[in-house]
Each structure stands twice: as structure tokens, then as C-alpha cells.
Coordinates of C-alpha atoms in Angstrom, one line a residue:
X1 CA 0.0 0.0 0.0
X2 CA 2.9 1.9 0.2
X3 CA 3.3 5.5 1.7
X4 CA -0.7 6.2 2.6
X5 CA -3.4 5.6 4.8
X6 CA -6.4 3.5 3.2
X7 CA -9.9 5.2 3.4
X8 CA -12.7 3.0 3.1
X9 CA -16.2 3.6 1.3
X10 CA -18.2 1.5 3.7
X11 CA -21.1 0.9 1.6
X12 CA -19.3 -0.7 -1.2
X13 CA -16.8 -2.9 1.5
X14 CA -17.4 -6.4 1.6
X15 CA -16.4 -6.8 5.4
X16 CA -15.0 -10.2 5.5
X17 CA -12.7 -9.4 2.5
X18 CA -11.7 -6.1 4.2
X19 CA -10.3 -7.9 7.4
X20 CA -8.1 -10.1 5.4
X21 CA -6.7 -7.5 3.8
X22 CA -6.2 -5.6 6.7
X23 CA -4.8 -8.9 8.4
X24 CA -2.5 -9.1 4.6
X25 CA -1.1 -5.7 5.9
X26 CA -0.3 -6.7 8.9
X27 CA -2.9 -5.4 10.8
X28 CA -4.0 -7.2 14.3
X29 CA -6.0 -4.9 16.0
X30 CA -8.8 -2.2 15.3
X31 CA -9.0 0.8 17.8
X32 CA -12.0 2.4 18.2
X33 CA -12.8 5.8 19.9
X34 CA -15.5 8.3 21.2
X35 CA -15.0 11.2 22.9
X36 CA -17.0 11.2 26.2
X37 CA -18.4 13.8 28.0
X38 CA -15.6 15.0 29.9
X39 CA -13.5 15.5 26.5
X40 CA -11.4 12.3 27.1
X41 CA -10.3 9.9 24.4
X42 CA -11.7 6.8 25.6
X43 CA -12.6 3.4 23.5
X44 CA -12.1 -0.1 22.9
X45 CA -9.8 -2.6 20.9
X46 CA -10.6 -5.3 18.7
X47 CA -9.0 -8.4 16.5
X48 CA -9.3 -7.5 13.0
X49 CA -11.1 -10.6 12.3
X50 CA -14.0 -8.7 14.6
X51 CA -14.6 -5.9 12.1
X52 CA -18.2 -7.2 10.6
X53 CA -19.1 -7.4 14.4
X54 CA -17.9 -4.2 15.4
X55 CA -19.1 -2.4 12.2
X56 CA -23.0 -3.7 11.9
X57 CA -23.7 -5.1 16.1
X58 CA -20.9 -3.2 17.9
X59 CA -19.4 -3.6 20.7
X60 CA -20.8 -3.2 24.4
X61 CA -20.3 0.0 26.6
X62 CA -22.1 0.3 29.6
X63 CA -24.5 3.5 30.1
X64 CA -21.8 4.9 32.6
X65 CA -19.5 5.9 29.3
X66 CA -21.6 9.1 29.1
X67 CA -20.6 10.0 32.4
X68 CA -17.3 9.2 33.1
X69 CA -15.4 12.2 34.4
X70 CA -11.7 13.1 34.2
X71 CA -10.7 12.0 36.8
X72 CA -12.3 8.6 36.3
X73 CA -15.3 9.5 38.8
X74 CA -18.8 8.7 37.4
X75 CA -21.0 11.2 37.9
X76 CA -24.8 9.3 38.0
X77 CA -27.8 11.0 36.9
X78 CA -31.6 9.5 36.8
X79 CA -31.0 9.5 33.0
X80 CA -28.5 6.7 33.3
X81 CA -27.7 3.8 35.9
X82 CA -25.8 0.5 35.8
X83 CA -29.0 -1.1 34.0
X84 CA -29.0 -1.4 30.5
X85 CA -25.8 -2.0 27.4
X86 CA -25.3 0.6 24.7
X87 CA -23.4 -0.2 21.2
X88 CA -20.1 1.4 19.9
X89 CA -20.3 0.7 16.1
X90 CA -17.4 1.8 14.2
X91 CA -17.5 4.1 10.9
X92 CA -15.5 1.7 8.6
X93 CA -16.2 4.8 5.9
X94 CA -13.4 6.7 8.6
X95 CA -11.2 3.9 9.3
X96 CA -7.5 4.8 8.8
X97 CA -4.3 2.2 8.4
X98 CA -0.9 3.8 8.9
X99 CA 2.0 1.6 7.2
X100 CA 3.3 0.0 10.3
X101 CA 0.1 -1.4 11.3
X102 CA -1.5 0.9 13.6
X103 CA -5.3 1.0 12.3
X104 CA -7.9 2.8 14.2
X105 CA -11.7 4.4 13.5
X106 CA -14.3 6.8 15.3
X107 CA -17.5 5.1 16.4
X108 CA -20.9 6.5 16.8
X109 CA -22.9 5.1 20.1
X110 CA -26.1 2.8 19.4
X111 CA -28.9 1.4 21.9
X112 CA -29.5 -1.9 21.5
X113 CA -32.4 -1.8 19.0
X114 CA -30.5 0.2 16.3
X115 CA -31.4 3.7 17.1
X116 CA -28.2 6.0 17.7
X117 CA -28.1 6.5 21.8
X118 CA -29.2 10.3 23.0
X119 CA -25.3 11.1 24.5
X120 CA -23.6 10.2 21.2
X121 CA -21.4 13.2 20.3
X122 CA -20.5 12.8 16.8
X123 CA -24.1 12.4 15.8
X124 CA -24.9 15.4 17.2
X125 CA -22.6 17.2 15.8
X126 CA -23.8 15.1 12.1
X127 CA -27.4 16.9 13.2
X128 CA -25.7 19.9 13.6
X129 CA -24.2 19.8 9.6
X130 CA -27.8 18.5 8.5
X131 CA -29.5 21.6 9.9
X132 CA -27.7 23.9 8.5
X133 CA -27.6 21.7 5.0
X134 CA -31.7 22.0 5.4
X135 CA -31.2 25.8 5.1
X136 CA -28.9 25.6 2.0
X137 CA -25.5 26.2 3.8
X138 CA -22.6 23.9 3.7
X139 CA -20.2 24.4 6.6
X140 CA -16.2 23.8 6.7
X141 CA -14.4 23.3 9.8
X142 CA -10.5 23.0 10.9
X143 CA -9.1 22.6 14.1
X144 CA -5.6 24.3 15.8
X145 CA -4.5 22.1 18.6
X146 CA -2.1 23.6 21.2
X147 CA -0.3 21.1 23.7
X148 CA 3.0 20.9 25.9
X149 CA 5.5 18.7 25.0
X150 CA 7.0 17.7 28.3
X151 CA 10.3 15.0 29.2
X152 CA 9.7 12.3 31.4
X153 CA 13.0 13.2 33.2
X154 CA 12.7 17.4 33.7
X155 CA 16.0 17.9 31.4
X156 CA 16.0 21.1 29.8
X157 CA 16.1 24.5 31.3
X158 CA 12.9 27.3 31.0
X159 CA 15.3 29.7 29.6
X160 CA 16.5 27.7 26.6
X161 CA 12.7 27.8 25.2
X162 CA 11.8 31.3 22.7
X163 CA 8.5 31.3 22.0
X164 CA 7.7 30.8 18.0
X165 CA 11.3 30.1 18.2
X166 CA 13.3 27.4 16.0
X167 CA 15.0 25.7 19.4
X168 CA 11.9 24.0 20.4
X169 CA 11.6 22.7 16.9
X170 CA 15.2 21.6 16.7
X171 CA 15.2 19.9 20.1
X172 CA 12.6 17.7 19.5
X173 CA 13.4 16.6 15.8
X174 CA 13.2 13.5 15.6
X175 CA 9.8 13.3 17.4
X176 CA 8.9 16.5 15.0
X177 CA 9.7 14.6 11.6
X178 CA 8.1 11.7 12.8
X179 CA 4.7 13.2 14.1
X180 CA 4.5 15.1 10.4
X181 CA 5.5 12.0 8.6
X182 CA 3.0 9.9 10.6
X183 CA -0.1 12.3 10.2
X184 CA 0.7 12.9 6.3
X185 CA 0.7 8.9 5.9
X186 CA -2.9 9.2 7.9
X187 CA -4.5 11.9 5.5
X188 CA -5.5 14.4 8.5
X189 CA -4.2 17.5 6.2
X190 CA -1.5 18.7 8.6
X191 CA -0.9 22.2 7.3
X192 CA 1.8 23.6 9.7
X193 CA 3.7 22.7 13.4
X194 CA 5.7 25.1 15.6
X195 CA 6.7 26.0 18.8
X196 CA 4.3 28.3 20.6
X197 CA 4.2 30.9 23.3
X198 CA 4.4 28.8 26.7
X199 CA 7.7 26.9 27.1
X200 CA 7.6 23.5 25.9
X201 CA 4.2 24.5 24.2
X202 CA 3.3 23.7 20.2
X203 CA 0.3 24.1 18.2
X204 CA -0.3 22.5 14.8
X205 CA -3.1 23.4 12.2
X206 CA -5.1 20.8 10.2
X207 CA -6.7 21.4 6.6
X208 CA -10.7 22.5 6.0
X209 CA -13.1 19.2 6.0
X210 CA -16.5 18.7 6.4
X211 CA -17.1 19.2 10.3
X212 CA -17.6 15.2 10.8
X213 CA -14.6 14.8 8.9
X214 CA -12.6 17.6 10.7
X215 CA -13.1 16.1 13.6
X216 CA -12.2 12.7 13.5
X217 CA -9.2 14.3 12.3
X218 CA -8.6 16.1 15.3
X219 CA -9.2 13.0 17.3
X220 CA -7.3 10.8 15.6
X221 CA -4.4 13.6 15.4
X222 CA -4.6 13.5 19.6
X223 CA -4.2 9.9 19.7
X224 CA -1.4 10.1 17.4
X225 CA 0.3 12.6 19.2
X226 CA 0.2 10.2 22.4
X227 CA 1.3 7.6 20.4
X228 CA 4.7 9.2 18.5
X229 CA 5.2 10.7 22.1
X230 CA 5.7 7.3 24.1
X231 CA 7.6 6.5 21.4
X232 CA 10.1 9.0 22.1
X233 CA 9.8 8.8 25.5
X234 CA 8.3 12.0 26.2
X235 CA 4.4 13.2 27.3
X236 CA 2.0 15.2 26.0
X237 CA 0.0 17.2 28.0
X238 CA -3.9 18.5 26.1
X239 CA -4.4 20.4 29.9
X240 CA -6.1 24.2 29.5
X241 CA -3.9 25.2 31.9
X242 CA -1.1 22.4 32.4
X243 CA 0.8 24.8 34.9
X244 CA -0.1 27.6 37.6
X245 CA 2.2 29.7 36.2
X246 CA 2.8 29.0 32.4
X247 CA 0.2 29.6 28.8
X248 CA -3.0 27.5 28.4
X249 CA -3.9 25.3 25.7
X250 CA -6.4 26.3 23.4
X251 CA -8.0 24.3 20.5
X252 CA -9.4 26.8 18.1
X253 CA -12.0 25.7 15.7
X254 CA -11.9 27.4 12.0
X255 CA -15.5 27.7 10.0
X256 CA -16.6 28.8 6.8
X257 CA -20.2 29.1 5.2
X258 CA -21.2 29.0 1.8
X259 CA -24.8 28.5 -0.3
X260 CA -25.1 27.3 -3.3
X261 CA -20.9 27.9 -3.8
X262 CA -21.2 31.0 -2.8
X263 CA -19.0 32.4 0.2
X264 CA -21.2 34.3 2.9
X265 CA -18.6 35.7 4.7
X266 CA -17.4 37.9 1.8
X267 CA -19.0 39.3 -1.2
X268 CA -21.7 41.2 0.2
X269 CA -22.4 44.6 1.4
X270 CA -21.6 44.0 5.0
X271 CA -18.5 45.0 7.2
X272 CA -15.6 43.4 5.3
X273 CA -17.7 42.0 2.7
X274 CA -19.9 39.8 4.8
X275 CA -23.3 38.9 3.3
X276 CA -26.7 39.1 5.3
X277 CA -26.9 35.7 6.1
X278 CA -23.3 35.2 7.2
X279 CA -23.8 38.3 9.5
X280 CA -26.5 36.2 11.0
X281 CA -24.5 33.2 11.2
X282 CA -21.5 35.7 12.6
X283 CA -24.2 37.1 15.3
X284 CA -25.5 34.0 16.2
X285 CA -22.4 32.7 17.7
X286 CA -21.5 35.7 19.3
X287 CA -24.6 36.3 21.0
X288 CA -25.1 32.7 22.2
X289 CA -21.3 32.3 23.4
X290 CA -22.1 33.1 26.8
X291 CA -24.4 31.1 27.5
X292 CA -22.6 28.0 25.8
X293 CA -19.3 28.3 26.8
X294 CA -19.2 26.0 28.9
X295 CA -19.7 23.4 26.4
X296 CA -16.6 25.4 24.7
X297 CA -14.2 25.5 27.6
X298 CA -15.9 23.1 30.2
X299 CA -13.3 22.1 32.7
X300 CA -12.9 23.1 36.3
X301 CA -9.4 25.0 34.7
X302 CA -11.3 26.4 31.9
X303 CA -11.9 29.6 33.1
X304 CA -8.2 30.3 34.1
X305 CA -7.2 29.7 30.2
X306 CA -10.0 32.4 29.3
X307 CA -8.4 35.7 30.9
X308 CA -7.7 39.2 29.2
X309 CA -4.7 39.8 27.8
X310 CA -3.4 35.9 26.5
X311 CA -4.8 36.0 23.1
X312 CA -7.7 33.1 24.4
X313 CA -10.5 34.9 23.4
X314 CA -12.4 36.0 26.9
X315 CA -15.1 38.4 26.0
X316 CA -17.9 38.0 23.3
X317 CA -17.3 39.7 20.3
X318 CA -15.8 39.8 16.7
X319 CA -13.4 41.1 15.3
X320 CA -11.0 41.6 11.8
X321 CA -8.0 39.8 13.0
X322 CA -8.4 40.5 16.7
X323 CA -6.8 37.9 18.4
X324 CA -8.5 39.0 21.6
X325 CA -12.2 38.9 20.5
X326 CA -13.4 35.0 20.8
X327 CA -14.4 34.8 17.3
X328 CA -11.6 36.3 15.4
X329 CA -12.9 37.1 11.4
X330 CA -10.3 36.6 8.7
X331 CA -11.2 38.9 5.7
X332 CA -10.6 36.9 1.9
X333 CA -7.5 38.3 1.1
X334 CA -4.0 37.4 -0.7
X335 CA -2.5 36.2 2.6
X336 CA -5.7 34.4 3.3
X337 CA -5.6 31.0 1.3
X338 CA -9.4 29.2 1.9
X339 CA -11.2 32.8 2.1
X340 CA -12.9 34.6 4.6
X341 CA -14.1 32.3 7.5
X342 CA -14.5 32.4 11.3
X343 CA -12.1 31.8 13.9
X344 CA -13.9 30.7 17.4
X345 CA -10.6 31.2 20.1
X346 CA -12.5 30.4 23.4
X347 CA -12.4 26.6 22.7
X348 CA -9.9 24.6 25.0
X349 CA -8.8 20.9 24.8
X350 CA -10.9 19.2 27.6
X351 CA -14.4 20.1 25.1
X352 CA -15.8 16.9 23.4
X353 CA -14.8 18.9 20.1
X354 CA -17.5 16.9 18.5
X355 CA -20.0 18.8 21.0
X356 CA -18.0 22.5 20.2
X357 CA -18.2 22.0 16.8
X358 CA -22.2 21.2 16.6
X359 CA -22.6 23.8 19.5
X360 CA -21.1 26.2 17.6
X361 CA -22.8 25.4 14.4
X362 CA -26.4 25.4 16.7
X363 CA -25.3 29.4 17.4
X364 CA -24.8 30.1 13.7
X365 CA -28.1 28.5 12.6
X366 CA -30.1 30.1 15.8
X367 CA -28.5 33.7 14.3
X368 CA -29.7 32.6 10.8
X369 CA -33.5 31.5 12.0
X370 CA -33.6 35.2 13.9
X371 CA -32.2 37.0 11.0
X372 CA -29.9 38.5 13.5
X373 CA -27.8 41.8 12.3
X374 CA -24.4 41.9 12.3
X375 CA -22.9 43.6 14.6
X376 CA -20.1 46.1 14.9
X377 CA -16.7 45.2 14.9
X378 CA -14.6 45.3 18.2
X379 CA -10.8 46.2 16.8
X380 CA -9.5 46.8 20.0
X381 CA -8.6 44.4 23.1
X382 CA -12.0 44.4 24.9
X383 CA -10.0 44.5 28.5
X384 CA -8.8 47.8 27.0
X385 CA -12.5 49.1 26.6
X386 CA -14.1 51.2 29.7
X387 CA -16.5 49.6 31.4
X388 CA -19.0 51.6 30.1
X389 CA -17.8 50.9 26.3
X390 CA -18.0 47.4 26.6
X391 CA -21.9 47.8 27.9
X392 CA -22.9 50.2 25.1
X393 CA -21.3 47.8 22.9
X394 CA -22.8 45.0 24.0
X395 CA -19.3 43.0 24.6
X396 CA -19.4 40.2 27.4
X397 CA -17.1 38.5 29.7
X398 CA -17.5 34.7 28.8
X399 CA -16.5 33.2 31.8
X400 CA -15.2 34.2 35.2
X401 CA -16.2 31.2 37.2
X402 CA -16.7 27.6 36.4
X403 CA -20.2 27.2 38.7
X404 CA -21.4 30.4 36.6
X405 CA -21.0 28.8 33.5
X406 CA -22.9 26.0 33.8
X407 CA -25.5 27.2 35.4
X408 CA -25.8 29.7 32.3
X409 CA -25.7 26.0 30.4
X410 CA -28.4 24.5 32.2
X411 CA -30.9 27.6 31.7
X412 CA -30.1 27.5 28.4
X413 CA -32.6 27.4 26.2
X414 CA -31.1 27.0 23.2
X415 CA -29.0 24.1 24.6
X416 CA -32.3 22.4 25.9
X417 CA -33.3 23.1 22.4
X418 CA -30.4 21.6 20.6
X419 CA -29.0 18.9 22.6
X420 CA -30.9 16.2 23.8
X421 CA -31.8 16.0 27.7
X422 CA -29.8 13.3 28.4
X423 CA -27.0 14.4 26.7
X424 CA -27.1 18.0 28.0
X425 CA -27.7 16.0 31.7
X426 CA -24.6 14.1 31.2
X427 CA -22.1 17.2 30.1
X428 CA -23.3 19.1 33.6
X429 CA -23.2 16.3 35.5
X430 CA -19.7 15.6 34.8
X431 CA -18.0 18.9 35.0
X432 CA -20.0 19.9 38.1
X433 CA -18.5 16.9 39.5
X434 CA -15.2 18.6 38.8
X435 CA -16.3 22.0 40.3
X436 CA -17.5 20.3 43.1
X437 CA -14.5 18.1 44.2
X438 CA -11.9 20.4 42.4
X439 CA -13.3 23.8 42.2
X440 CA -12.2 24.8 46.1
X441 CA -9.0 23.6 45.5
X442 CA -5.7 25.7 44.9
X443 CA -5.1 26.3 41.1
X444 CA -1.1 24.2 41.6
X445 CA -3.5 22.0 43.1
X446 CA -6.0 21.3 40.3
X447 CA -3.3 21.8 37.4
X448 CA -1.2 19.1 38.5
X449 CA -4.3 16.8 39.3
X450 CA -5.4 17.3 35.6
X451 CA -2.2 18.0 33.6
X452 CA -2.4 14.9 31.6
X453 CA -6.5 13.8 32.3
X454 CA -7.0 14.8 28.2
X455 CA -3.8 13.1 27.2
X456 CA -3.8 9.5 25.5

């Protein structure tokens, strides 16, 4: 097969002749993931010769998987309880082999009878795309994902790191040619890797997909990341804030809208170019931020990534460029490759990204469905606004305690209206769990206690 990672059409797949040709390459074992509600990697393993069962039956999880915490807590709800068997089924149409064997694909979560189960993230998020496909808009995401790289023996020195600089490139080469070779051979669209602001930090930036597609993407680039990391005997650390005293993580999501092929984020007669309904789409998402973002940045260490002044996106509003506003608009230009589209900042690592992506794509079509206006621009840092400015400009502070934020979730009701109870149950449940053990605790505290709960 050579150099590349094997994409399967599942509808034309004869299953039994696809395991032996994945046993031909090699292959032994399928891994299968979901992302639960408390944003963690979790999943199960199985012999290749098991593909027909795990693609059409699936594989058992027990109703607890949708509210498993971080910290390996379940948090019960009425919704849920030990009674009862749910179905991972994997989505062979996703399934990716690398060349040395490693073969993994996303699954989607059944009940028993068929019917896809209420908590299952990625088909929310696939309800998400189809809502907005009913209105005649077809959506492209990309994902950023920021990490720290970090020894297993503490080795190198905090003033040898530059931030953007070429040393923390160079220091980690190996690992660095590796990881790019590795996600090129898996298809994920890797478009660039460097060293970021916090020491030992990097961020890399994957290609536009279709949001389902994005995501797996971004999933499967997390669990690669683990794996090339072991490998070199170092850890990776997916933590909003992995250290009291050092830069969060972040893991922007990139959209763009267009209908019938048309952009609507550019050639109209709005600010920059932005057409009617992508100034709805625009609004929607700023105006519904609050009370979502904790479905954005969700962890009991979200709200310490999300501050003034670190580029994370803390206060609701848009901006050309603004690398302080959470959604950050970049204009169609020369330096601009895919065209205008819509940077959302506030979004950390320990979100289900499946859930951030639909939840964002719920605020764009609720701003659509209202005909919302666009509104003004912020091109300044809001913390640099009066008090007074930011009120007559209708600019708000997303988050400035964990318990606020969901709170704001659960009297949501768009979220009641877009996520299903149990589901919407199940992502409170977990991170009040956190806020509730955690929240009292001393931030060196928490950070050390979750510095590697996202990590594979």
C-alpha cells in the first residue's frame, strides 16, 4: 500500500474481504474511539477478524461511558444507571491504516435496537451539519490544537525555550519529523507545526473538512500525538492550563459558510464584505457564546485559560483579526488561502470537540433562524475598553467562574433546544462533578491533578 493511509467507502466494503486485507497488511487490532463527555479519548480494541461485528452489532459499553469524568469519577444522573448496554459501532467509511500497522476508526454510540443513543457526540454534531444543509448552507471546519510537549525526566532548562522560536523545533526533531510524517501517511491535512508561546508548548493546524470529517481528524491527530510521544519517551499534556504559572492550551476551531458555492462571509455589502446571512451566522455565535461556553471551555481550569490579555478569546465579540475577540474574522485576502471564515478562540482541549463543533454550528443557525444583524466590529482588546464601552457595545465576559457557567448551560434554552436532555444531563453532571470536588482547591493544586487527564 505503500506510503498512505487507506480510506474505506463503507457501503461498497465487503467486510469479510476487508479484514483479510487488513490482516494481509499486517494489521491485528482495530482501535476504536469516542469522545466522552468529559472530553477524554476513551474506547475499545478489537481483532481484525471482529470488524463485521464491530461495524453492523458493535461492541458493548455500559451506560456509565456518558458520564465518566476526568478524573475517572462517574457522575450518576436519573437518565443513566448500571442497568441497560449501549453499542459502539465503528464508521469503517473513517477507518484509517498507517504503514506499520496501527489501524484505528471513530465510532458513533447505538442502543440496543439500532437507534443511535441520546449522549452520542458525533451524531450530534452530524445533526448539527444537517441543519444547517436544510437551510442551504454547507459548513467547513478546521481545528488548531495547542499542547506541551514535556520530558519524562525534567531535562531542559525554561530559559532555553523562545517562543515561535526554531530551538523547540530543533530539540525535538526527531519526534517532529516523525509526528509530520505519521499524520501525512494518515490523511489528517497537517498544514503547519511550531513552537508556541508557553515553554515547551506547540500548536499544529489541520486542513478545512466537512465538520464530521474535521473532527475525526482532530481525534485521531490527539491519539497520534500520544502515540509518536511514548515513542520518544516523552508526554503530552492537552491540559487548559497544564501549569499555575505558564500559557493555556487552546484548540481553536476554523468555520466557513457558503450556499449554493457562494461564500457568505465575503462578497456582500456588509462590514468586510460579509453577506446578510453570514452576518447572522456571525451574530448568532456571538450572541449565544455566553451562554454555551461551557460546552466550549468546560473544565474546572477552563476559566483560568480564558483571561484578558493571552490572546484566548475572553469576552464575546468579533473582530477583523483581533486575536482578543473570541471569534476572530479573517477577511478573503491574498495572505488568506481558503477565504474569509471564522475563527472561534475560546475553545480549549478538555471540550468533546465533536460537542463545540455542533454547538457552535447550533449558534450560527439560531442567528440565521432570527435574522440577527451583524454587529459592529470590536478592533481593539476588549479589556482595553471602559466599562461603560464594553456595555454600550454590548461586549461580554464569557466566563469568570466555572459554577457560573454551567449554570448559564443548564438555563439554556437553546442548549435544551439543541442537545438532547440526556445528553445536556450528562455534560453538567460531569464537570459539576469537577467544580465540586476540584473547584475549592488551589489552582497548583487542580493543574497538577489534571495535567495529563485529556492526554492518551
Amino acid at each position: 500500500m505503500g506510503k498512505q493511509s487507506v480510506i474505506i467507502d463503507e457501503e461498497s466494503i465487503d467486510l469479510q474481504s476487508e479484514s483479510e486485507r487488513l490482516r494481509a497488511l499486517g494489521v491485528t487490532t482495530l482501535f476504536a474511539s469516542l469522545v466522552d463527555s468529559a472530553g477524554v479519548i476513551r474506547g475499545k480494541s478489537v481483532p481484525v477478524n471482529r470488524l463485521k461485528t464491530l461495524c453492523q452489532s458493535g461492541v458493548g459499553a455500559s451506560p456509565s461511558w456518558a458520564l465518566f469524568c476526568a478524573d475517572n469519577a462517574i457522575s450518576w444522573i436519573p437518565a443513566f444507571s448500571a442497568v441497560g448496554d449501549h453499542r459502539l459501532r465503528a464508521d469503517l467509511a473513517a477507518l484509517v491504516t498507517l504503514p506499520d500497522g496501527f489501524c484505528w476508526a471513530p465510532v458513533d454510540v447505538f442502543e440496543q435496537e439500532g437507534e443511535h443513543a441520546a449522549w452520542c457526540s458525533r451524531h450530534f454534531l452530524r445533526r448539527q451539519v444537517a441543519a444547517l444543509q436544510q437551510q442551504g448552507i454547507e459548513t467547513l471546519a478546521a481545528g488548531e490544537l495547542e499542547f506541551f510537549l514535556l520530558p519524562e525526566q525534567d531535562d531542559q532548562q525554561d530559559n532555553e525555550w523562545h517562543a515561535y522560536g526554531m530551538g523547540g523545533l530543533l530539540a525535538h526533531e526527531a519526534m517532529v519529523n516523525d509526528l509530520v510524517k505519521t499524520l501525512e501517511e494518515a490523511g489528517v491535512g497537517l498544514e503547519q507545526f511550531h513552537a508556541e508561546y508557553g515553554t515547551r508548548q506547540f500548536e499544529l493546524s489541520l486542513a478545512p473538512a466537512n465538520p464530521v470529517t474535521a473532527i475525526d481528524r482532530l481525534v485521531l491527530t490527539r491519539i497520534l500525538l500520544g502515540r509518536i510521544a511514548r515513542q520518544h519517551k516523552l508526554r503530552i499534556s492537552f491540559s487548559p492550563r497544564p501549569f499555575e504559572h505558564d500559557a493555556g492550551n487552546g484548540a481553536h476551531l476554523h468555520f466557513s459558510f457558503t450556499r449554493e458555492g457562494q461564500p457568505l462571509l465575503a462578497g456582500g455589502t456588509g462590514s468586510y464584505g460579509i453577506t446578510d446571512a453570514g452576518g447572522s451566522l456571525l451574530a448568532g455565535i456571538v450572541r449565544h457564546l455566553p451562554e454555551l461556553v461551557a460546552l466550549l471551555a468546560p473544565s474546572v481550569l477552563s476559566a483560568d485559560r480564558l483571561q484578558p490579555g493571552h490572546w484566548s478569546g475572553a469576552y464575546a465579540c468579533w473582530g477583523l483579526e483581533n486575536r482578543e475577540a473570541a471569534v476572530r474574522y479573517c477577511a478573503a485576502n491574498q495572505g488568506n488561502p481558503y477565504g474569509a471564515h471564522l475563527e472561534v478562540k475560546c475553545i480549549d482541549p478538555s471540550a468533546n470537540p465533536y460537542i463545540a463543533c455542533g454547538a457552535v454550528l447550533g449558534m450560527a443557525l439560531a442567528g440565521l433562524n432570527a435574522a440577527l444583524p451583524l454587529p459592529q466590529p470590536t478592533q481593539a482588546a476588549p479589556a482595553d475598553l471602559s466599562e461603560a464601552q464594553r456595555h454600550e457595545q454590548h461586549i461580554h465576559r464569557l466566563i469568570t467562574s466555572h459554577s457560573d457557567a454551567l449554570t448559564r448551560l443548564a438555563q439554556s434554552p437553546l442548549a435544551q433546544s439543541m442537545l438532547p436532555p440526556e445528553l445536556l444531563g450528562a455534560l453538567i453532571a460531569v464537570r459539576q462533578h469537577e467544580q465540586d470536588t476540584w473547584g475549592h482547591m488551589p489552582l497548583k493544586t487542580i493543574t497538577e491533578k489534571f495535567r495529563f487527564a485529556w492526554s492518551v
